[in-house]
Short mmCIF file of C-alpha atoms in Angstrom, two decimals:
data_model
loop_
_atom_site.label_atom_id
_atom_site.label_comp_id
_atom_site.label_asym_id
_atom_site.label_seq_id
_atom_site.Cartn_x
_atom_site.Cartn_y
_atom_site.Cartn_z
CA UNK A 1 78.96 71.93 71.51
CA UNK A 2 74.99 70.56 70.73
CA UNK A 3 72.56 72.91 69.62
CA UNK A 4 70.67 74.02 72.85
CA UNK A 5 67.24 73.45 73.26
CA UNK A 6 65.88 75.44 76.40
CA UNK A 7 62.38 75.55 77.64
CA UNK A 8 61.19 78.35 79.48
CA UNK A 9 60.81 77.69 83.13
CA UNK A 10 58.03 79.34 85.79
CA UNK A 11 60.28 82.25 88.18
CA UNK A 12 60.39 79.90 91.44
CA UNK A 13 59.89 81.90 94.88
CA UNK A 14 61.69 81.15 97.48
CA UNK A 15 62.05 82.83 101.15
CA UNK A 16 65.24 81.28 102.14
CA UNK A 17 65.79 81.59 105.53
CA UNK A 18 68.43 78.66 105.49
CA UNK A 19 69.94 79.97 102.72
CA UNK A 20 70.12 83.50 104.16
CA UNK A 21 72.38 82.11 106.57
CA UNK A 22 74.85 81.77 103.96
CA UNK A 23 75.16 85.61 103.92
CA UNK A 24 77.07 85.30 107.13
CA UNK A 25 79.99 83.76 105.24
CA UNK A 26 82.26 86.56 104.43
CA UNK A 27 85.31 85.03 104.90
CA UNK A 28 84.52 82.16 102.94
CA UNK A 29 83.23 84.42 100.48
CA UNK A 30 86.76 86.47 100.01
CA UNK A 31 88.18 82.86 99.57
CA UNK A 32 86.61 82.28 96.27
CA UNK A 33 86.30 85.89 94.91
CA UNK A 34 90.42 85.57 95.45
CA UNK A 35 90.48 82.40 93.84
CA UNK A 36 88.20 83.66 90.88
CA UNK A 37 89.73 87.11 90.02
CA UNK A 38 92.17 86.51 87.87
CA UNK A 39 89.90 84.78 85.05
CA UNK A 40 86.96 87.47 85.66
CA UNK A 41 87.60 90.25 82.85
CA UNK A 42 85.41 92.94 82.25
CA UNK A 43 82.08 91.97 81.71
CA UNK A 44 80.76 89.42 83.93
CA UNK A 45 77.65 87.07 84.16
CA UNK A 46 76.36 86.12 87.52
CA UNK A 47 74.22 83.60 87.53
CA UNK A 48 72.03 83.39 90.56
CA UNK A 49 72.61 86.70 91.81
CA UNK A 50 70.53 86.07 95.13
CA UNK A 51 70.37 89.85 97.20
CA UNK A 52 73.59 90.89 95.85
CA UNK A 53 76.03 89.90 98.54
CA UNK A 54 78.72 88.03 95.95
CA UNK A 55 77.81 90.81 93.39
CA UNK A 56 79.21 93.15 95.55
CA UNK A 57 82.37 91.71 95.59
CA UNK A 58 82.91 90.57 92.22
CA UNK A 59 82.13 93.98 91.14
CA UNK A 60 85.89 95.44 93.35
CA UNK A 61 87.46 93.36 90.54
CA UNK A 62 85.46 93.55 87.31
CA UNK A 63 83.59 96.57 85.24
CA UNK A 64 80.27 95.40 84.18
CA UNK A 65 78.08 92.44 85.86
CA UNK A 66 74.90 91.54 84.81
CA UNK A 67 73.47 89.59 88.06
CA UNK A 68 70.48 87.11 86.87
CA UNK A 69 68.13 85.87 89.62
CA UNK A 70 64.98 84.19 88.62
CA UNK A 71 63.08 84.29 92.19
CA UNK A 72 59.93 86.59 92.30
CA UNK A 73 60.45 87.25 95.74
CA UNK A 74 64.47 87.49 96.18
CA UNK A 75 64.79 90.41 93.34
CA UNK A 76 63.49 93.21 94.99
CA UNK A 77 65.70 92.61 97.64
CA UNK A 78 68.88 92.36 95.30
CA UNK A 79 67.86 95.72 93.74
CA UNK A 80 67.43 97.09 96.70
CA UNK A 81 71.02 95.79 98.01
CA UNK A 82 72.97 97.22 94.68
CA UNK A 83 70.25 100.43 94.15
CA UNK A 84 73.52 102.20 93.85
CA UNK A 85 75.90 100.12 91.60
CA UNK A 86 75.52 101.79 88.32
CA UNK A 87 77.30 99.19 86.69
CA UNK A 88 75.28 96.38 87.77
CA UNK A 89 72.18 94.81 85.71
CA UNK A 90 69.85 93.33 87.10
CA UNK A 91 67.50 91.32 85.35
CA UNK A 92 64.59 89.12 86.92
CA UNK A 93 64.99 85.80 84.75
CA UNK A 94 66.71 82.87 84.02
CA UNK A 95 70.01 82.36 82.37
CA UNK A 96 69.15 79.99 80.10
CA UNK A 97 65.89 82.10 78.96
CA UNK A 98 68.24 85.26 78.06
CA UNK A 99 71.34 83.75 77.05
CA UNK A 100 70.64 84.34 73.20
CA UNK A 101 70.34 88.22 74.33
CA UNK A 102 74.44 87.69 75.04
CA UNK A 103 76.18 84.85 72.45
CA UNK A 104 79.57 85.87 72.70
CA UNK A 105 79.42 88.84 74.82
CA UNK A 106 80.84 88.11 78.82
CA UNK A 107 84.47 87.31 79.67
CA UNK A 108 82.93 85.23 82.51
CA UNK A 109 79.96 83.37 83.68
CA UNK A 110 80.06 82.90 87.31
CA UNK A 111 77.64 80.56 89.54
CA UNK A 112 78.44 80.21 93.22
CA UNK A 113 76.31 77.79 95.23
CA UNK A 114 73.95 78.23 92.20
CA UNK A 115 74.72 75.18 89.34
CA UNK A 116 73.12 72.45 92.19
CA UNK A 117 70.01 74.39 92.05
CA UNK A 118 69.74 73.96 88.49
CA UNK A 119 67.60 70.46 87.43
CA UNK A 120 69.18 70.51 83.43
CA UNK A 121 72.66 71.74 85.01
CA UNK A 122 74.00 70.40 81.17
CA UNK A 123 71.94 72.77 79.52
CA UNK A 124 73.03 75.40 81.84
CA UNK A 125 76.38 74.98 80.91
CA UNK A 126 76.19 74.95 77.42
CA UNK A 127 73.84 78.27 77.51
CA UNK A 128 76.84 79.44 79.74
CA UNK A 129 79.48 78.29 76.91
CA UNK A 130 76.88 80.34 74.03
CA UNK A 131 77.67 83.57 76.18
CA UNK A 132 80.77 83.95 76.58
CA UNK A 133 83.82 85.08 74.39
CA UNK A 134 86.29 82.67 72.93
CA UNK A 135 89.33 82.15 75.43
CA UNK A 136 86.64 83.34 78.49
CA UNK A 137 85.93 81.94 81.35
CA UNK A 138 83.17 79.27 83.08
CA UNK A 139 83.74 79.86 86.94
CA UNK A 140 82.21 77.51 89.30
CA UNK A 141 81.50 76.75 93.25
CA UNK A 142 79.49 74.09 94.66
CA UNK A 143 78.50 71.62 97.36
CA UNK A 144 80.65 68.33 96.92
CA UNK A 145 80.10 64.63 97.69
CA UNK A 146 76.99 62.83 97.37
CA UNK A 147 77.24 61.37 100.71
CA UNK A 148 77.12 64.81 102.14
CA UNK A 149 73.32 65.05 100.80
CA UNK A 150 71.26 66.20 104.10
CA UNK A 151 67.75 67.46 104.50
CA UNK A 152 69.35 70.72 104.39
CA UNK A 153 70.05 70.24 100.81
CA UNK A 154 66.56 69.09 100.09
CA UNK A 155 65.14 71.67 101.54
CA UNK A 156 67.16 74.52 99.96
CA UNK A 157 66.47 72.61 96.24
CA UNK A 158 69.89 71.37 95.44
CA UNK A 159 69.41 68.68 93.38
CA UNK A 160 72.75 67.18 94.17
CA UNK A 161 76.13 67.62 95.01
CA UNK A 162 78.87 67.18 92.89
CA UNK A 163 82.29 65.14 92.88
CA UNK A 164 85.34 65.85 90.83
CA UNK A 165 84.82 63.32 88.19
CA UNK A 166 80.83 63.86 87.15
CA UNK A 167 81.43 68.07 86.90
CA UNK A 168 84.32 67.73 85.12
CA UNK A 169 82.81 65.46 82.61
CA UNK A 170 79.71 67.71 82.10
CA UNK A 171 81.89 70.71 81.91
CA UNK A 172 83.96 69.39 79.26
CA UNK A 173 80.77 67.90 77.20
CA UNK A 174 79.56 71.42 77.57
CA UNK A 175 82.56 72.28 75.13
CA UNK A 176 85.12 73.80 78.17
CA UNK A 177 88.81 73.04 78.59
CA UNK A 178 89.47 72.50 82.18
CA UNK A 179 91.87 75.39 83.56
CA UNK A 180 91.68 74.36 87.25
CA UNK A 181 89.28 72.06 89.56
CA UNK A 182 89.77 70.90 93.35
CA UNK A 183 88.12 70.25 96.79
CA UNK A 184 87.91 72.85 99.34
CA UNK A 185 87.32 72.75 103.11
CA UNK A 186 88.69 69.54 103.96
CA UNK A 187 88.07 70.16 107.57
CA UNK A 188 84.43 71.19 106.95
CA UNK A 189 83.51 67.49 105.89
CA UNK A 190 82.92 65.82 109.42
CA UNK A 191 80.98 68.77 111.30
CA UNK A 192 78.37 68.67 108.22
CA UNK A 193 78.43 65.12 107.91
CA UNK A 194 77.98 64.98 111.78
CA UNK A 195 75.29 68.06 112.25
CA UNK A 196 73.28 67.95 108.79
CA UNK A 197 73.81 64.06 107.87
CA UNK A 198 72.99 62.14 111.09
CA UNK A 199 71.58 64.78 113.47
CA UNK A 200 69.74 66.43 110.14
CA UNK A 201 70.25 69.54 112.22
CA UNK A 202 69.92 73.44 109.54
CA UNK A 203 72.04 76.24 109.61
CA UNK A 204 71.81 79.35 111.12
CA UNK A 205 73.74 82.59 110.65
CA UNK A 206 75.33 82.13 114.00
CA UNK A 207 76.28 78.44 113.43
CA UNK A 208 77.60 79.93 109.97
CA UNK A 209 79.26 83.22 111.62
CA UNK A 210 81.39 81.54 114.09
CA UNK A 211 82.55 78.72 111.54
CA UNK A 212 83.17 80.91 109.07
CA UNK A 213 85.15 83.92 111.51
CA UNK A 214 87.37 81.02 113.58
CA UNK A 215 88.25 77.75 111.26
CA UNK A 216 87.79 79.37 107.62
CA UNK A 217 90.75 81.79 107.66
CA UNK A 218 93.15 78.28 108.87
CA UNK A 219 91.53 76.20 106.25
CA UNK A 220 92.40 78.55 103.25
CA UNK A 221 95.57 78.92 105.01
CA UNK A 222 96.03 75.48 105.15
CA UNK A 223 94.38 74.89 101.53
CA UNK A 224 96.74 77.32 100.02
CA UNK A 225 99.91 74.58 101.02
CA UNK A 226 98.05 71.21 101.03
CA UNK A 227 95.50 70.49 98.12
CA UNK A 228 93.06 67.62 99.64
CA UNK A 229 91.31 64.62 97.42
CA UNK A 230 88.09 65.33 98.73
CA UNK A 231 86.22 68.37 100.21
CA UNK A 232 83.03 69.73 101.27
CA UNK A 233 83.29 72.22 98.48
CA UNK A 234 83.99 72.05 94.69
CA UNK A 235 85.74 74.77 92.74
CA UNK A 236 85.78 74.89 88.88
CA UNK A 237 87.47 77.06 86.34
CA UNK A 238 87.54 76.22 82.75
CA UNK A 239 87.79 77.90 79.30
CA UNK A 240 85.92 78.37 76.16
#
């Protein structure tokens, strides 16, 4: 792994009313905390905390989180949303600005819907390989395929959205052996292609309710058999 150089970056704000929509996803949600359990350990890093609704479940299968989220405006709220999880720290910064605080220290490092967000997403991922033990855990989730870039995306600041190939190389250049990587929601592909590409339609929390209540439980049904080449999701695991 390089030596890290990491400039300190102003707290965005952001208000996030497309993104709150997201919230709304709980069975989608369960899908990747399942998937993500078994490498979590302990003591967990999550990066891009948001108001605390992933937190909350990570925290059924771990001891100790510390939940990062940079936004001035988006902390109170995830204080307010874990006031009473003890065993949660929160802390109003950037990863990459505290990650010397933690060399060696979490079992896991966790960013859902978070690493596209991130302009130096390289850097991340090497501050990410700094923290954690040797033998833990990197866990990822993220938008996937380029051609799926919508105004939505723009508008919520992901800088892009990955395919297999590209995070798998920065992952590995990070230092990480790939434990597991694949596509998920096949069937989610042409309805945001169709809504967000062409029609450059949002999301709302109904929209993102009733997709994620009637077809999510059949995809990871489905997904559990069949693994697909492509998807409108990415998952990650790898290993220090």
């Amino acid at each position: 792994m390089k030596n890290i150089i990491v400039e300190s970056i102003e707290k965005p704000q952001y208000f996030g009313r497309d993104l709150e929509a997201m919230s709304f996803a709980t069975n989608y949600h369960n899908w990747i905390a399942d998937e993500f359990k078994p490498y979590l350990g302990n003591n967990v890093a999550e990066i891009g905390a948001g108001t605390g609704n992933f937190s909350k479940l990570l925290i059924e299968s771990t001891k100790k989180i510390v939940a990062f989220e940079p936004s001035e405006n988006m902390f109170p709220q995830l204080q307010e949303q874990l006031r009473e999880y003890k065993s949660i720290t929160k802390i109003n910064n950037y990863f990459v600005d505290e990650y010397l605080k933690y060399k060696e220290h979490f079992d896991s490092v966790v960013y859902v819907n978070v690493l596209e967000h991130i302009e130096g997403d390289e850097k991340e991922l090497s501050c990410a390989y700094s923290g954690l033990k040797k033998g833990g855990h990197i866990l990822i989730f993220a938008p996937a395929l380029s051609y799926l870039y919508s105004d939505f995306d723009r508008k919520v600041g992901h800088y892009r959205r990955y395919h297999k190939k590209d995070l798998i190389m920065i992952v590995k250049r990070a230092g990480f052996k790939i434990v597991d990587v694949r596509y998920l929601d096949f069937i989610g592909i042409l309805p945001w292609y169709v809504a967000l590409v062409l029609l450059a339609k949002t999301l709302s929390a109904e929209k993102v309710s009733l997709y994620d209540t009637l077809v999510i439980p059949i995809v990871r049904k489905i997904e559990s058999i069949i693994t697909f080449p492509i998807g409108k999701n990415i998952l990650l695991i790898a290993q220090k």
